[in-house]
Coordinates of C-alpha atoms in Angstrom, one line a residue:
M688 CA 21.9 175.4 104.9
K689 CA 18.1 175.1 104.3
I690 CA 16.4 173.0 106.8
L691 CA 12.7 172.2 107.2
I692 CA 11.7 171.3 110.7
T693 CA 8.4 169.2 111.2
G694 CA 6.8 169.8 114.2
G695 CA 8.6 172.8 114.9
L696 CA 6.3 174.3 117.3
G697 CA 6.7 171.3 119.4
F698 CA 8.8 170.7 122.7
I699 CA 11.6 169.3 120.7
G700 CA 11.4 171.0 117.4
S701 CA 11.1 174.2 118.8
H702 CA 14.3 174.3 120.7
L703 CA 15.7 173.1 117.4
V704 CA 14.0 176.0 115.4
E705 CA 15.9 178.4 118.1
K706 CA 19.3 177.1 117.9
L707 CA 19.4 176.2 114.2
G708 CA 17.6 179.3 112.7
R709 CA 20.6 181.2 114.1
T710 CA 23.0 180.4 111.3
N711 CA 20.3 178.7 108.8
H712 CA 17.5 179.1 106.8
V713 CA 14.8 177.4 109.1
D714 CA 11.2 176.7 107.9
I715 CA 8.5 175.0 109.9
V716 CA 6.0 172.8 109.1
D717 CA 3.5 172.0 111.9
G718 CA -0.7 171.9 112.0
F719 CA -0.6 172.5 115.8
N720 CA -3.7 173.9 117.7
S721 CA -5.8 173.6 120.9
D722 CA -7.3 171.0 119.7
Y723 CA -4.2 168.9 119.0
V724 CA -4.7 165.6 121.1
G725 CA -1.8 165.9 123.0
Y726 CA -2.5 169.2 124.1
K727 CA -6.3 169.0 124.7
Y728 CA -6.5 165.1 126.4
I729 CA -4.6 163.5 129.3
H730 CA -4.9 160.0 130.0
R731 CA -5.6 159.2 133.9
G732 CA -5.1 155.5 134.2
S733 CA -7.9 153.3 135.0
R734 CA -10.0 156.5 134.4
G735 CA -8.9 156.7 130.7
L736 CA -9.1 159.6 128.5
E737 CA -10.3 163.1 129.9
L738 CA -9.8 166.8 128.9
C739 CA -7.0 168.3 130.9
N740 CA -7.7 170.3 134.1
E741 CA -7.3 173.6 135.1
I742 CA -3.5 173.1 136.5
E743 CA -3.0 170.9 133.3
Q744 CA -4.2 173.8 131.1
K745 CA -2.2 176.3 132.3
H746 CA 1.2 174.6 132.3
R747 CA 0.6 173.5 128.4
S748 CA -0.5 176.9 127.5
Q749 CA 2.8 178.2 129.2
A750 CA 4.7 175.8 127.6
L751 CA 3.2 176.6 124.3
N752 CA 4.2 180.4 124.9
Y753 CA 7.7 179.5 126.1
R754 CA 7.8 177.8 122.6
L755 CA 6.7 180.7 120.7
Q756 CA 9.0 182.8 122.5
L757 CA 11.9 180.4 121.6
I758 CA 11.2 180.2 117.5
K759 CA 10.5 184.2 117.4
N760 CA 12.9 185.6 114.4
K761 CA 14.4 182.4 114.3
H762 CA 12.7 181.1 111.3
K763 CA 11.8 182.2 107.7
E764 CA 8.4 180.7 107.2
I765 CA 5.7 178.7 109.5
L766 CA 3.4 176.4 107.4
R767 CA 0.2 175.9 109.3
Y768 CA -0.4 172.3 108.5
D769 CA 0.6 168.7 108.9
S770 CA 3.3 167.3 107.3
F771 CA 1.2 164.2 106.4
I772 CA -1.2 166.3 104.7
K773 CA 0.8 168.9 102.8
L774 CA 4.4 169.7 102.2
P775 CA 5.9 173.3 100.8
L776 CA 7.3 173.3 97.1
K777 CA 10.5 174.0 97.9
Q778 CA 14.3 172.5 98.2
Y779 CA 15.8 171.6 101.2
D780 CA 19.3 170.4 102.3
L781 CA 17.7 168.6 105.4
I782 CA 14.8 167.8 106.8
I783 CA 14.3 167.1 110.8
N784 CA 11.3 165.2 111.5
C785 CA 10.1 166.0 115.1
G786 CA 6.2 165.9 113.7
A787 CA 4.2 163.4 115.3
L788 CA 2.3 162.3 119.0
S789 CA 4.6 162.9 121.3
E790 CA 2.8 160.9 123.7
A791 CA 3.3 157.4 123.6
I792 CA 0.3 156.5 126.0
L793 CA -2.6 158.7 124.0
S794 CA -1.7 156.3 121.1
Q795 CA -4.1 153.7 122.6
H796 CA -7.0 156.2 122.2
F797 CA -5.9 157.7 118.7
P798 CA -4.4 154.7 116.9
E799 CA -5.2 156.5 113.4
Y800 CA -3.9 159.6 114.5
T801 CA -0.6 158.1 115.7
Y802 CA -0.2 156.2 112.6
Q803 CA -0.7 159.2 110.3
S804 CA 1.4 161.7 112.5
I805 CA 4.4 159.3 112.8
Y806 CA 4.3 156.8 109.7
S807 CA 2.5 158.7 107.1
G808 CA 3.8 161.9 108.1
L809 CA 7.8 160.5 107.5
E810 CA 6.5 159.0 104.0
C811 CA 4.9 161.8 102.5
L812 CA 8.3 163.5 103.2
K813 CA 10.2 160.6 101.8
K814 CA 8.2 160.4 98.9
F815 CA 8.1 164.7 98.2
Y816 CA 11.9 165.0 99.0
P817 CA 13.0 161.8 98.0
N818 CA 17.0 163.0 97.7
T819 CA 17.0 165.2 100.4
P820 CA 18.6 163.6 103.9
V821 CA 16.3 163.1 107.2
L822 CA 17.2 163.0 110.8
H823 CA 14.5 161.3 112.1
I824 CA 13.4 161.5 116.0
S825 CA 12.3 158.2 116.8
S826 CA 12.1 156.8 119.8
S827 CA 13.2 154.3 122.6
M828 CA 10.0 152.8 122.3
V829 CA 10.7 151.0 119.6
Y830 CA 12.5 148.3 122.2
G831 CA 8.9 148.3 124.4
T832 CA 10.1 146.6 127.5
W833 CA 13.6 145.7 128.5
E834 CA 15.8 145.3 131.8
G835 CA 19.5 146.3 131.9
V836 CA 21.5 148.7 129.5
I837 CA 20.8 147.8 125.7
D838 CA 22.7 149.2 122.5
E839 CA 21.3 149.6 119.2
Q840 CA 21.4 146.2 118.4
Y841 CA 19.0 145.4 120.8
S842 CA 15.7 143.7 118.9
L843 CA 13.0 145.7 118.3
G844 CA 9.3 144.6 119.9
S845 CA 6.9 147.3 120.6
V846 CA 3.7 147.1 123.1
D847 CA 1.6 149.8 121.7
H848 CA 0.5 151.7 118.6
Y849 CA 3.1 154.4 119.4
G850 CA 6.1 152.0 119.3
D851 CA 4.3 150.1 116.2
S852 CA 4.3 153.3 114.7
K853 CA 7.7 154.2 115.2
I854 CA 9.0 150.7 114.3
K855 CA 7.4 150.8 110.8
A856 CA 8.5 154.5 110.3
E857 CA 12.0 153.8 110.9
T858 CA 11.7 151.4 108.0
L859 CA 11.1 154.5 105.8
C860 CA 14.6 155.8 106.3
G861 CA 17.6 155.2 103.9
N862 CA 21.5 155.0 103.6
K863 CA 21.4 158.9 103.8
D864 CA 19.4 159.5 107.0
I865 CA 19.9 159.8 110.5
I866 CA 17.7 158.0 113.3
L867 CA 17.8 159.0 116.8
R868 CA 15.9 156.6 119.7
P869 CA 15.6 158.9 122.6
I870 CA 14.2 158.5 126.0
H871 CA 12.9 160.8 128.5
V872 CA 13.7 164.3 126.9
Y873 CA 12.7 166.9 129.3
G874 CA 13.2 170.5 130.1
M875 CA 11.3 174.1 129.6
G876 CA 8.5 174.3 127.4
D877 CA 7.6 170.3 127.7
G878 CA 4.1 170.5 127.2
K879 CA 3.2 166.7 128.0
F880 CA 3.9 165.6 131.2
S881 CA 6.4 168.4 132.6
I882 CA 7.8 167.8 136.4
W883 CA 6.4 171.1 137.8
M884 CA 3.0 170.7 136.1
N885 CA 2.8 166.8 137.8
L886 CA 3.9 168.5 141.3
E887 CA 1.2 171.3 141.5
R888 CA -1.3 169.1 140.3
Q889 CA -0.6 166.2 142.9
L890 CA -0.4 168.6 145.6
S891 CA -3.7 170.1 145.2
I892 CA -5.4 166.9 145.2
G893 CA -3.3 165.2 148.3
K894 CA -1.5 162.4 146.1
P895 CA 2.0 161.6 146.0
F896 CA 4.3 162.8 143.3
S897 CA 5.2 159.7 140.6
L898 CA 8.4 159.4 138.8
E899 CA 9.9 156.5 136.9
A900 CA 13.4 155.9 137.7
A901 CA 14.6 155.7 133.9
S902 CA 17.3 157.2 131.5
C903 CA 16.9 160.7 130.0
I904 CA 18.3 163.2 128.5
Y905 CA 17.7 167.3 129.4
I906 CA 16.7 168.9 126.4
D907 CA 19.7 171.5 126.2
D908 CA 22.0 168.6 126.0
F909 CA 19.8 166.9 123.1
V910 CA 20.2 170.0 121.0
L911 CA 23.9 170.1 121.5
A912 CA 23.9 166.6 120.2
I913 CA 21.9 167.7 117.3
K914 CA 24.0 170.5 116.6
N915 CA 27.4 168.1 116.6
I916 CA 25.4 165.4 114.2
L917 CA 24.7 168.1 111.8
D918 CA 28.5 169.0 111.5
N919 CA 29.5 165.7 111.2
W920 CA 26.8 164.0 109.6
K921 CA 27.2 159.8 109.5
P922 CA 24.2 158.0 108.7
G923 CA 22.9 155.1 111.1
I924 CA 20.8 154.5 114.0
Y925 CA 21.9 155.9 117.4
N926 CA 20.5 155.6 120.6
I927 CA 20.4 159.3 122.7
S928 CA 20.5 159.5 126.7
Y929 CA 22.3 159.9 129.7
D930 CA 24.4 157.2 131.2
F931 CA 22.4 158.1 134.7
I932 CA 18.9 157.8 135.5
R933 CA 16.2 160.1 137.0
A934 CA 15.9 160.3 140.9
I935 CA 13.6 162.2 143.3
E936 CA 16.2 163.9 145.3
P937 CA 17.3 166.6 142.9
I938 CA 13.6 167.4 142.4
K939 CA 13.0 167.5 146.4
A940 CA 16.1 170.2 146.9
V941 CA 14.9 172.8 144.2
Y942 CA 11.0 172.4 144.7
P943 CA 10.0 175.1 147.4
K944 CA 7.0 172.6 148.4
N945 CA 7.6 169.4 150.7
F946 CA 5.7 166.6 148.7
E947 CA 5.1 162.8 148.8
Y948 CA 6.6 160.7 145.9
K949 CA 6.4 157.2 144.8
I950 CA 8.8 155.3 141.7
K951 CA 6.3 154.3 139.3
S952 CA 6.6 151.5 136.6
G953 CA 7.3 152.7 132.9
P954 CA 4.4 153.3 130.3
T955 CA 4.5 149.5 129.6
G956 CA 3.5 148.9 133.3
K957 CA 6.8 147.4 133.7
P958 CA 10.2 149.2 134.8
R959 CA 12.3 150.3 131.9
G960 CA 16.3 149.6 131.4
S961 CA 18.8 151.9 130.6
L962 CA 20.3 153.1 127.1
D963 CA 23.8 152.8 126.1
S964 CA 24.6 156.1 123.8
T965 CA 28.1 154.8 123.3
K966 CA 27.7 154.8 119.7
L967 CA 26.8 158.6 119.7
L968 CA 28.8 160.3 121.6
D969 CA 32.2 158.6 119.8
T970 CA 31.1 158.9 116.2
F971 CA 30.3 162.3 116.6
G972 CA 32.6 163.4 119.6
I973 CA 30.0 164.7 121.7
T974 CA 30.3 165.4 125.2
F975 CA 27.2 166.7 127.1
K976 CA 27.2 169.7 128.7
H977 CA 25.5 168.2 132.1
K978 CA 27.3 165.4 133.8
D979 CA 24.6 164.5 136.3
Y980 CA 20.6 164.6 137.1
E981 CA 20.7 167.5 139.5
S982 CA 22.4 169.8 137.4
T983 CA 20.1 169.6 134.8
I984 CA 16.8 169.8 137.7
K985 CA 18.6 172.9 138.8
D986 CA 18.9 174.5 135.6
Y987 CA 15.6 173.5 134.5
Y988 CA 13.5 175.0 137.6
G989 CA 15.8 178.1 137.4
K990 CA 14.4 178.7 134.2
Y991 CA 10.7 177.7 134.8
E992 CA 10.9 180.5 137.7
N993 CA 12.4 182.9 135.6
F994 CA 9.9 182.4 132.7
C995 CA 7.0 182.5 135.1
Q996 CA 8.1 185.7 136.9
K997 CA 8.0 187.3 133.3
Q998 CA 4.3 186.3 133.0

């Protein structure tokens, strides 16, 4: 199969390139460079937008190096431009669209880029490859803030530019496409707010580590789900999440230093509920490898330590 992955140098995209590139022809479109807003900047609450500090730069550079190692020899071509500007003159059997601003909170500072990367990027793909099925990585942010457990029938209602752009982008998808709505994808290669970056940063300034107790999905099981989806393609809209939420105890169990912590609200300033992924699991016959948050954190920290030791 010939697959085009937009955002193939990013967190989710690089893991998909690594997995799918073993047995498929995979091309990457990605305009990433050191000026990418999600790499260069960070939002610091009431202080607003700031450049990353030394610790944040270290971890984001480390995550990038990890992703570059992941995709090595797993792709045929890397096209270094943004998908909303230019696309390759080739035919593909499938497009996986991961190429967009991945950090919702930055959308308030970069509304035009948010719209271009999320909506205009998919619009360009649909115009350029009108007959090619698309697996579009959307977001749970299309639901805004909610309480309890919700499925795909829950009403859409964004609270920021990011969610607005994700909602609008979904309208571009047709009856051959699949839309995934993940929440809190985490694992090695995450360059936004990795757990280990946050811990090191907060310890360095003597402040508590913050964690949102919300639904999540580990990158390894996210990729497992994608593989099942491609093997049993059934167009539609699907939530993707575990049936458990993030917790502080597994992190404290693996991290070698003691730290203070607090449970925080979601990006909207309010707690978020959970996603029901029954439709996804039943439709594609998916059984996740990990059954609890603890096992994912053990695996994640093990990979993090191993990678650090090799640097």
